[in-house]
Short mmCIF file of C-alpha atoms in Angstrom, two decimals:
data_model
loop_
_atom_site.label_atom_id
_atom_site.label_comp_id
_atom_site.label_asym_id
_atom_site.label_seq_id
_atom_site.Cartn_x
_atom_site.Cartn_y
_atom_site.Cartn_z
CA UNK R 1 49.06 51.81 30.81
CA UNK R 2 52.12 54.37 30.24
CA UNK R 3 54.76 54.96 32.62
CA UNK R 4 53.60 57.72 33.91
CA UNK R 5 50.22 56.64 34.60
CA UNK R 6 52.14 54.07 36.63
CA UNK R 7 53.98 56.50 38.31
CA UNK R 8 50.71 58.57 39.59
CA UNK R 9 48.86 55.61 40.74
CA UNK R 10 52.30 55.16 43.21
CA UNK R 11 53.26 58.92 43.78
CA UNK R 12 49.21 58.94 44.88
CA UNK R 13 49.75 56.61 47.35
CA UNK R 14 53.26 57.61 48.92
CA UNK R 15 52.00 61.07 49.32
CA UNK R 16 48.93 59.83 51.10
CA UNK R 17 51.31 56.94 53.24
CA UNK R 18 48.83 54.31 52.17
CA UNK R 19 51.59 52.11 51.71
CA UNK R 20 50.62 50.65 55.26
CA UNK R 21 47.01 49.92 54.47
CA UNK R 22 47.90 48.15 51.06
CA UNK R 23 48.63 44.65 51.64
CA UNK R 24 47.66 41.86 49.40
CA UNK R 25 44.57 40.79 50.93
CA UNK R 26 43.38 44.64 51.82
CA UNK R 27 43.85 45.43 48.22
CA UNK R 28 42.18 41.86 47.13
CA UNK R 29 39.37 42.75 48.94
CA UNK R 30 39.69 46.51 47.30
CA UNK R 31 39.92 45.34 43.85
CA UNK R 32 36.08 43.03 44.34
CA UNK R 33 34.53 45.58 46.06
CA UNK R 34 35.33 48.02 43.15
CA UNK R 35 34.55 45.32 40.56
CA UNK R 36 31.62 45.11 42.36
CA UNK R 37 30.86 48.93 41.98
CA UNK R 38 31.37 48.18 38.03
CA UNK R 39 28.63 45.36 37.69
CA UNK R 40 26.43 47.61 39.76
CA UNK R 41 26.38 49.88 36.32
CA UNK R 42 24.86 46.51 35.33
CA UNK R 43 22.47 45.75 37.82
CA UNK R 44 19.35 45.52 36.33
CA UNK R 45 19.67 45.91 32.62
CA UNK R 46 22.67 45.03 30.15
CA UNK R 47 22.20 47.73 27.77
CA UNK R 48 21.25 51.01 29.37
CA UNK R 49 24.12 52.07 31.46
CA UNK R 50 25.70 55.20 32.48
CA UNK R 51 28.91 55.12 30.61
CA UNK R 52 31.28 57.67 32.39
CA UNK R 53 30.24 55.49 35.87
CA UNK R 54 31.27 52.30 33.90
CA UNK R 55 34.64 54.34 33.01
CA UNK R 56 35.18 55.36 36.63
CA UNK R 57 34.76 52.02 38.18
CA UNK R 58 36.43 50.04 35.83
CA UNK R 59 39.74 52.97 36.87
CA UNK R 60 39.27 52.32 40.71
CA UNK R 61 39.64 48.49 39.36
CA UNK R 62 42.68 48.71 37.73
CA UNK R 63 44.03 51.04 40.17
CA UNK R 64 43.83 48.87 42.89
CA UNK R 65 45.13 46.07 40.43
CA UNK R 66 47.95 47.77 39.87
CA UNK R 67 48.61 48.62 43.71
CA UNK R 68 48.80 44.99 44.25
CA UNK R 69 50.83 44.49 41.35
CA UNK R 70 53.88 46.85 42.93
CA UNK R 71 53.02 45.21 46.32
CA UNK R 72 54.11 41.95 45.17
CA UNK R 73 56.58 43.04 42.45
CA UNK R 74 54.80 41.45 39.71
CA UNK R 75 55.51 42.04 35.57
CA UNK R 76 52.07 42.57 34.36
CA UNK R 77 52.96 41.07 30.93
CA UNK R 78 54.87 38.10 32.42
CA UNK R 79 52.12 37.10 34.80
CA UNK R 80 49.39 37.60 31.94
CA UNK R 81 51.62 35.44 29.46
CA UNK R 82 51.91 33.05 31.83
CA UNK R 83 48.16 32.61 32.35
CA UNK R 84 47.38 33.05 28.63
CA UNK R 85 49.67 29.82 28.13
CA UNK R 86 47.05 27.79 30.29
CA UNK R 87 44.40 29.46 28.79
CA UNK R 88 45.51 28.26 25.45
CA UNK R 89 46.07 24.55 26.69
CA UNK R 90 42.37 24.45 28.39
CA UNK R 91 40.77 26.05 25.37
CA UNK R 92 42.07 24.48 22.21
CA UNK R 93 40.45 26.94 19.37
CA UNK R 94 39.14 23.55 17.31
CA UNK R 95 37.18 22.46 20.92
CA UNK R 96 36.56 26.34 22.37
CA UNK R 97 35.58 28.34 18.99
CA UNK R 98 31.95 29.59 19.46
CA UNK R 99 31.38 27.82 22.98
CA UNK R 100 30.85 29.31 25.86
CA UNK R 101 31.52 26.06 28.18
CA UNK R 102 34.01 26.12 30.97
CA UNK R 103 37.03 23.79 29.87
CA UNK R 104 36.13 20.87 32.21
CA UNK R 105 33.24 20.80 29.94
CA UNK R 106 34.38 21.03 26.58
CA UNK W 1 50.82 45.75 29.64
CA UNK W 2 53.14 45.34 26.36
CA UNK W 3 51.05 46.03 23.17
CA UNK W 4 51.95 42.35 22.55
CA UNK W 5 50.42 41.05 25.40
CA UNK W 6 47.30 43.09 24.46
CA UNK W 7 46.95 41.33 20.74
CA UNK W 8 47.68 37.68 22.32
CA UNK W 9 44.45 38.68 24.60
CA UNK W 10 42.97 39.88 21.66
CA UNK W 11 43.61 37.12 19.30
CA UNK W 12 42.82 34.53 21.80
CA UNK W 13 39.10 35.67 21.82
CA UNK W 14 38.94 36.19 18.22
CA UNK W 15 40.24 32.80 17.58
CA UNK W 16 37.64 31.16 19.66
CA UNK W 17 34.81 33.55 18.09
CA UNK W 18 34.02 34.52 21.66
CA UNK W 19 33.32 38.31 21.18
CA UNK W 20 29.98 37.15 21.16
CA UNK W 21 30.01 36.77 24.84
CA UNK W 22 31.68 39.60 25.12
CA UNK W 23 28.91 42.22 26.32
CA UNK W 24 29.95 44.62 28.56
CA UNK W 25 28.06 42.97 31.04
CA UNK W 26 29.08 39.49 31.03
CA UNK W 27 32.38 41.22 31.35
CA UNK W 28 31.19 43.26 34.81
CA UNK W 29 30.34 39.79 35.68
CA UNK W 30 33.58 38.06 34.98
CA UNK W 31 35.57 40.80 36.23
CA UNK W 32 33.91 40.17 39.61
CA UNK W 33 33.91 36.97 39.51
CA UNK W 34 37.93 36.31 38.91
CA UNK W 35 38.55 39.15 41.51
CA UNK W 36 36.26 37.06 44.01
CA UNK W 37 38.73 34.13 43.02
CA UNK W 38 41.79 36.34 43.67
CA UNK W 39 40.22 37.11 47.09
CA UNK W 40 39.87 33.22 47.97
CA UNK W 41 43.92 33.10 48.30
CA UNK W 42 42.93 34.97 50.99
CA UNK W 43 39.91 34.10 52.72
CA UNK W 44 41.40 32.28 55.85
CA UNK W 45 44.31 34.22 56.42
CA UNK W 46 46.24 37.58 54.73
CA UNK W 47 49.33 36.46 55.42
CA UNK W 48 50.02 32.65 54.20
CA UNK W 49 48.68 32.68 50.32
CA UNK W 50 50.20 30.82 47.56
CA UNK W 51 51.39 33.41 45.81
CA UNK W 52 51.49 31.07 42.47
CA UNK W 53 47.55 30.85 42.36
CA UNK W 54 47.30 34.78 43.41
CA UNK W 55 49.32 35.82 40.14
CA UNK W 56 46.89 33.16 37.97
CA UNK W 57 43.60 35.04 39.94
CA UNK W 58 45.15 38.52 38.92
CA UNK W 59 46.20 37.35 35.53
CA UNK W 60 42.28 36.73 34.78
CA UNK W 61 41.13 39.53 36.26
CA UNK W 62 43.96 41.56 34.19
CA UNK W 63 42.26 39.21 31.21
CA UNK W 64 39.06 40.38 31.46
CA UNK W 65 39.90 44.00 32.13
CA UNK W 66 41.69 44.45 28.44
CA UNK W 67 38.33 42.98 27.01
CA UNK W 68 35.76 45.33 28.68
CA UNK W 69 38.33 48.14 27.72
CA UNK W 70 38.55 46.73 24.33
CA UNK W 71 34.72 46.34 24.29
CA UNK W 72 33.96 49.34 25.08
CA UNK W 73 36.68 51.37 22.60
CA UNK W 74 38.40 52.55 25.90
CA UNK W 75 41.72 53.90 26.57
CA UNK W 76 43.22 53.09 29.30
CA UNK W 77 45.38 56.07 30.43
CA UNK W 78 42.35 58.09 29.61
CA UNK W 79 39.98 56.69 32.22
CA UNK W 80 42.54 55.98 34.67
CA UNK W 81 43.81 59.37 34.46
CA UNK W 82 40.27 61.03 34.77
CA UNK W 83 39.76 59.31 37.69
CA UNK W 84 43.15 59.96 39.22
CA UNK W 85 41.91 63.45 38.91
CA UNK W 86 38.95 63.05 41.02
CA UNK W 87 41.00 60.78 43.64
CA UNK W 88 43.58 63.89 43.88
CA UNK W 89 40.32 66.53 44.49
CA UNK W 90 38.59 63.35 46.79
CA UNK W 91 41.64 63.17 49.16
CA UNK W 92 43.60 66.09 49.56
CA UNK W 93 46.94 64.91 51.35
CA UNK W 94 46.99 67.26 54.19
CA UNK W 95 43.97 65.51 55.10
CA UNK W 96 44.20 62.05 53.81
CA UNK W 97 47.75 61.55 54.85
CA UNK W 98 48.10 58.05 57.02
CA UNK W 99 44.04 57.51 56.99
CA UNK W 100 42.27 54.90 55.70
CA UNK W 101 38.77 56.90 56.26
CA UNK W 102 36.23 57.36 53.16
CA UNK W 103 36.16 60.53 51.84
CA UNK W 104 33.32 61.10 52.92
CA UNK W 105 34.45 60.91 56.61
CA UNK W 106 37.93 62.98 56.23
CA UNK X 1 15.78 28.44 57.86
CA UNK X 2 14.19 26.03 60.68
CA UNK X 3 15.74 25.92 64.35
CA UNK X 4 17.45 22.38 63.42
CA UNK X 5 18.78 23.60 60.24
CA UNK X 6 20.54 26.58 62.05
CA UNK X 7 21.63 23.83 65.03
CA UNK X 8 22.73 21.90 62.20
CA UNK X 9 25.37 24.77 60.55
CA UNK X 10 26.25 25.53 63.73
CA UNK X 11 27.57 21.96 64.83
CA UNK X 12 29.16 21.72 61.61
CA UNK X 13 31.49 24.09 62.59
CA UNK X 14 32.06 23.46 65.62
CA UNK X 15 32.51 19.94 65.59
CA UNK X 16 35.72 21.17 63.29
CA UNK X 17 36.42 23.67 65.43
CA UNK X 18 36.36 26.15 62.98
CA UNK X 19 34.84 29.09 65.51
CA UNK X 20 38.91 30.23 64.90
CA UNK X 21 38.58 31.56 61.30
CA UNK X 22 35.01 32.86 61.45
CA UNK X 23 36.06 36.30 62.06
CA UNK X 24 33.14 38.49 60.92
CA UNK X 25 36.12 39.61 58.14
CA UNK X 26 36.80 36.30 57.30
CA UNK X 27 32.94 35.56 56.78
CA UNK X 28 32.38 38.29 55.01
CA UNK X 29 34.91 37.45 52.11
CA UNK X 30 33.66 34.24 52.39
CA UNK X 31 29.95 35.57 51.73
CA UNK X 32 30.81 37.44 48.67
CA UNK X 33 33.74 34.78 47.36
CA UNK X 34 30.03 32.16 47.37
CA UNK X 35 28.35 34.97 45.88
CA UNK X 36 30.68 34.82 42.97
CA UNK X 37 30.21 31.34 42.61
CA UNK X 38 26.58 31.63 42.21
CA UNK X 39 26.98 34.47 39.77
CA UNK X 40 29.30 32.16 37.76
CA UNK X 41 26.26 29.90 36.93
CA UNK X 42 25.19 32.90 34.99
CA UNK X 43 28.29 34.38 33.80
CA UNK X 44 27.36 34.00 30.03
CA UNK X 45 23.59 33.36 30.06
CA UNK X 46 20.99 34.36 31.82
CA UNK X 47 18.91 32.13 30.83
CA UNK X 48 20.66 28.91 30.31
CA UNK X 49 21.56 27.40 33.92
CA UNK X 50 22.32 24.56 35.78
CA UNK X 51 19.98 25.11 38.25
CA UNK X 52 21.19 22.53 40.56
CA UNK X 53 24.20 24.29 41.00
CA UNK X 54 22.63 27.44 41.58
CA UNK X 55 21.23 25.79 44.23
CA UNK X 56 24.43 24.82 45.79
CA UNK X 57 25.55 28.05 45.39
CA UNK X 58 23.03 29.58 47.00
CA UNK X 59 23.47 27.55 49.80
CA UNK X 60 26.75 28.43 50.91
CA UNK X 61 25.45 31.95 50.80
CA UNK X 62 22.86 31.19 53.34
CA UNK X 63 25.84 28.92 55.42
CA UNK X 64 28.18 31.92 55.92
CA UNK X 65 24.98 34.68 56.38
CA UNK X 66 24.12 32.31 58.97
CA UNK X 67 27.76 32.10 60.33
CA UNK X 68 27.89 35.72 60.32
CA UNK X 69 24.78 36.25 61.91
CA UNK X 70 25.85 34.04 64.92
CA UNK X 71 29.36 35.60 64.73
CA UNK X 72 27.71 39.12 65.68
CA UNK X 73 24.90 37.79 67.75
CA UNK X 74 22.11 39.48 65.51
CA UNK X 75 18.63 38.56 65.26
CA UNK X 76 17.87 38.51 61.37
CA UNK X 77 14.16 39.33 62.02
CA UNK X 78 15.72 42.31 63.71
CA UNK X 79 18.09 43.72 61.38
CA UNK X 80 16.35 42.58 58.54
CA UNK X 81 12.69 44.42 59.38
CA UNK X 82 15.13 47.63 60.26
CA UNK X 83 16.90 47.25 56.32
CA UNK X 84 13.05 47.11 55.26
CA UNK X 85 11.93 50.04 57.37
CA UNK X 86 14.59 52.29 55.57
CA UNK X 87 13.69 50.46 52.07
CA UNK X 88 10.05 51.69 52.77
CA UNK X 89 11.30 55.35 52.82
CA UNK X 90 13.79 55.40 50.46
CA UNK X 91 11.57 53.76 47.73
CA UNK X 92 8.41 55.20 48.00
CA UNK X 93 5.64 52.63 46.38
CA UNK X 94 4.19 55.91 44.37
CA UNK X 95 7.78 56.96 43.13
CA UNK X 96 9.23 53.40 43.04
CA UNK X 97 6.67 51.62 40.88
CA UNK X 98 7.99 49.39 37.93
CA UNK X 99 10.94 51.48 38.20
CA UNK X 100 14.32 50.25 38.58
CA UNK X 101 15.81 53.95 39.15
CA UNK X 102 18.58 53.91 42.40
CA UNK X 103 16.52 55.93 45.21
CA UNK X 104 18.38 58.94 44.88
CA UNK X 105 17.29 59.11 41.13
CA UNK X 106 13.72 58.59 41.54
CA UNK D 1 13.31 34.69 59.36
CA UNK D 2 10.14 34.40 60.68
CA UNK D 3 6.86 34.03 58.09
CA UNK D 4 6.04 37.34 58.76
CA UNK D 5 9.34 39.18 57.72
CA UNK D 6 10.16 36.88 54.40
CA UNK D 7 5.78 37.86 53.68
CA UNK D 8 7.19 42.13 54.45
CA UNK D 9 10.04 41.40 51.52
CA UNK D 10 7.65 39.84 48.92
CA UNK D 11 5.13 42.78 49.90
CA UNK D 12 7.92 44.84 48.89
CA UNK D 13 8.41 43.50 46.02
CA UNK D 14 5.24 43.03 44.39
CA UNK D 15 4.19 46.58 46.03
CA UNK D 16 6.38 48.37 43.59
CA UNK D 17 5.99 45.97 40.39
CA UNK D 18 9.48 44.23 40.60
CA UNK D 19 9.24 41.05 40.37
CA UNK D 20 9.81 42.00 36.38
CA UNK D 21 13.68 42.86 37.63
CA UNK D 22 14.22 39.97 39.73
CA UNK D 23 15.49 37.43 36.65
CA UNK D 24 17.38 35.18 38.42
CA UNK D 25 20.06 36.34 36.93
CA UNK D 26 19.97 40.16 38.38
CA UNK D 27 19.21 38.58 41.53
CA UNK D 28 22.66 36.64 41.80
CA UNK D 29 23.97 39.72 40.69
CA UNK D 30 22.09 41.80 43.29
CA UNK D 31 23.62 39.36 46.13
CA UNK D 32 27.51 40.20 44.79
CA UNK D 33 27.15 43.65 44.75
CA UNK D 34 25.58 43.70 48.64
CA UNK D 35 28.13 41.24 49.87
CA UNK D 36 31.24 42.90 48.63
CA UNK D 37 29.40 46.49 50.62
CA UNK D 38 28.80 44.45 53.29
CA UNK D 39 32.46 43.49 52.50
CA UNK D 40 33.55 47.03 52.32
CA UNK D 41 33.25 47.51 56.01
CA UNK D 42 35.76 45.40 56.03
CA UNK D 43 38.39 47.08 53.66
CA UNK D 44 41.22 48.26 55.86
CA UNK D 45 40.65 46.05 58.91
CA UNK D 46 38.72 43.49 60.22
CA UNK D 47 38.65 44.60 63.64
CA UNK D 48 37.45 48.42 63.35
CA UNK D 49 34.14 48.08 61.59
CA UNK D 50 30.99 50.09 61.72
CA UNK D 51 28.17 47.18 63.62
CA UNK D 52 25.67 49.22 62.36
CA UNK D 53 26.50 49.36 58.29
CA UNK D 54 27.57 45.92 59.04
CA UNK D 55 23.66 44.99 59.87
CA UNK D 56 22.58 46.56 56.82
CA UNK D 57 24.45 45.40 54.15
CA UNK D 58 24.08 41.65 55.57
CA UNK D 59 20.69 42.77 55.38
CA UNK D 60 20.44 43.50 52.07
CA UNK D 61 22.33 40.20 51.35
CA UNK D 62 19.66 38.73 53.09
CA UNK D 63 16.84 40.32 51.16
CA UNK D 64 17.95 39.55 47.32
CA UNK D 65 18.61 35.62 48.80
CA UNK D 66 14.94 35.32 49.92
CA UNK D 67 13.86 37.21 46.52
CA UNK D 68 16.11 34.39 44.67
CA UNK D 69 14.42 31.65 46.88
CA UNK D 70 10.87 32.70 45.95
CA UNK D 71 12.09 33.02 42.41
CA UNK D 72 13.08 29.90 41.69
CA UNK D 73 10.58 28.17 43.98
CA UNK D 74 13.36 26.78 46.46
CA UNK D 75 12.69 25.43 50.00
CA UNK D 76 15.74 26.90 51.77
CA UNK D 77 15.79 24.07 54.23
CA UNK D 78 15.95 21.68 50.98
CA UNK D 79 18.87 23.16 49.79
CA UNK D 80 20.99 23.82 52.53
CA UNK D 81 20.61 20.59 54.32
CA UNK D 82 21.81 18.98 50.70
CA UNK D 83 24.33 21.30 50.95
CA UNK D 84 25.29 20.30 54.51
CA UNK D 85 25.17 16.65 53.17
CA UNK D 86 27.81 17.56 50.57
CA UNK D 87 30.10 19.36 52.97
CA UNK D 88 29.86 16.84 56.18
CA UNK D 89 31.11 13.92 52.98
CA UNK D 90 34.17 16.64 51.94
CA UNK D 91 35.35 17.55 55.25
CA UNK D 92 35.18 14.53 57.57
CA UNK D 93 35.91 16.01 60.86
CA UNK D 94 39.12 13.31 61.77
CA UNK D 95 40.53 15.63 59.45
CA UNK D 96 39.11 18.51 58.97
CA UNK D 97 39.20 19.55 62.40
CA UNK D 98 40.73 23.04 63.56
CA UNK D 99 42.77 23.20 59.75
CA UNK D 100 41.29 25.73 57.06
CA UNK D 101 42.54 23.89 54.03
CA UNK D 102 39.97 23.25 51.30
CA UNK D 103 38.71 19.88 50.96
CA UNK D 104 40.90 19.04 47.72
CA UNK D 105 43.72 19.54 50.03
CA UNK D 106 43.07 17.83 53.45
#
């Protein structure tokens, strides 16, 4: 996301004084409940969904995932770098490529 | 996230061939299912979390985010901003100011 | 569930005294975090499953429902035949039939 | 549940023709998407909650786990008293008792 997109998701929330309601685990349980929302477009069929209520729910998820991401003062791409290291180590590409196992079962 | 970050998330799945599994909807699913594992760091208590395994929980969920966007030929400022619009109409701040009530209920 | 398997969760925890972190919060992240789990056993099939684990999955579901239900002192009969009474009029068999439509798009 | 309300949710069911919906699969995903509502009563605190949305959406939970029972043919007493087996071996009470850690760190 741009800066500024950034900066409305926060100015959103300071003018509202949500800053109080926002801790981790209120905006863990925020960002399921939304993903939740999402899958719903999914519910009963994998190929005929309403697209613009896929668009909106996948926003409210990574609005919230970026609310917790300020909360804790986390660097998105340092924290996703990080991960895709150990993603790299459990999924070797000559084990992984065309499998759809978990790593434990590679 | 860093459009370099983006390609190693995109790489790593073409590498493995694993846009195959891809659908939007096995996405919806994973997206709930790593923020269910985010929530776990705090099912027993919001305040003592180990804050190493919450940024590995939102990494994934981050993860699997960038591929439903990517899936689906979204961009992200787009969506986000569209439904930054509708938050702004949702909760007006003269009413929403210090509440954590749905809109609905304002 | 039979009367002993109910007596049976219920000693379970309180044999580990474990009455302090069933707050009905707490057991309701821990219903959807089980949930998750279960979902995982389809995350990239829906056809291909281990169906043993489903089944362990679908246990702890039933555990923390019935930790819940204890938690608030309901009656599952009760609340459950009350859900089904507002089912019945929402999804009206004549409207409803072999459709998957949300009740306000029928 | 008594016979009588588990026979009012297959009636319900097979009253409408969906039994053609209820894959395992949307099922699983059916019991996410009401536990993380149920979940959302929840959002901003765990002490101020509405009992009566509460009931329902633990309802609903309820509901989709009976149609995933009858599904997949499972005797719920079966599998959560294997269940209990498993848990009573992975948290002996000596030291289990009044600590929240998972088993893989008792």
């Amino acid at each position: 996301m741009k800066q500024e997109t950034i900066d409305r998701i926060r100015a959103f929330s300071e003018d509202r004084d949500w800053d109080q309601f926002h801790s981790p685990e209120n905006l863990a349980k925020s960002i399921v409940i939304e993903a939740a929302e999402l899958l719903e477009c999914f519910q009963w069929s994998g190929t005929e969904y309403d697209a613009e209520h896929v668009k909106e729910e996948l926003a409210d998820v990574m609005v919230y995932t970026q609310n917790l991401l300020d909360k804790l003062g986390l660097d998105p791409d340092e924290i996703v770098n990080k991960k895709m290291d150990q993603n790299e180590r459990k999924y070797p590409i000559e084990k992984a490529k065309g499998s759809a196992a978990k790593y434990d079962q590679l």
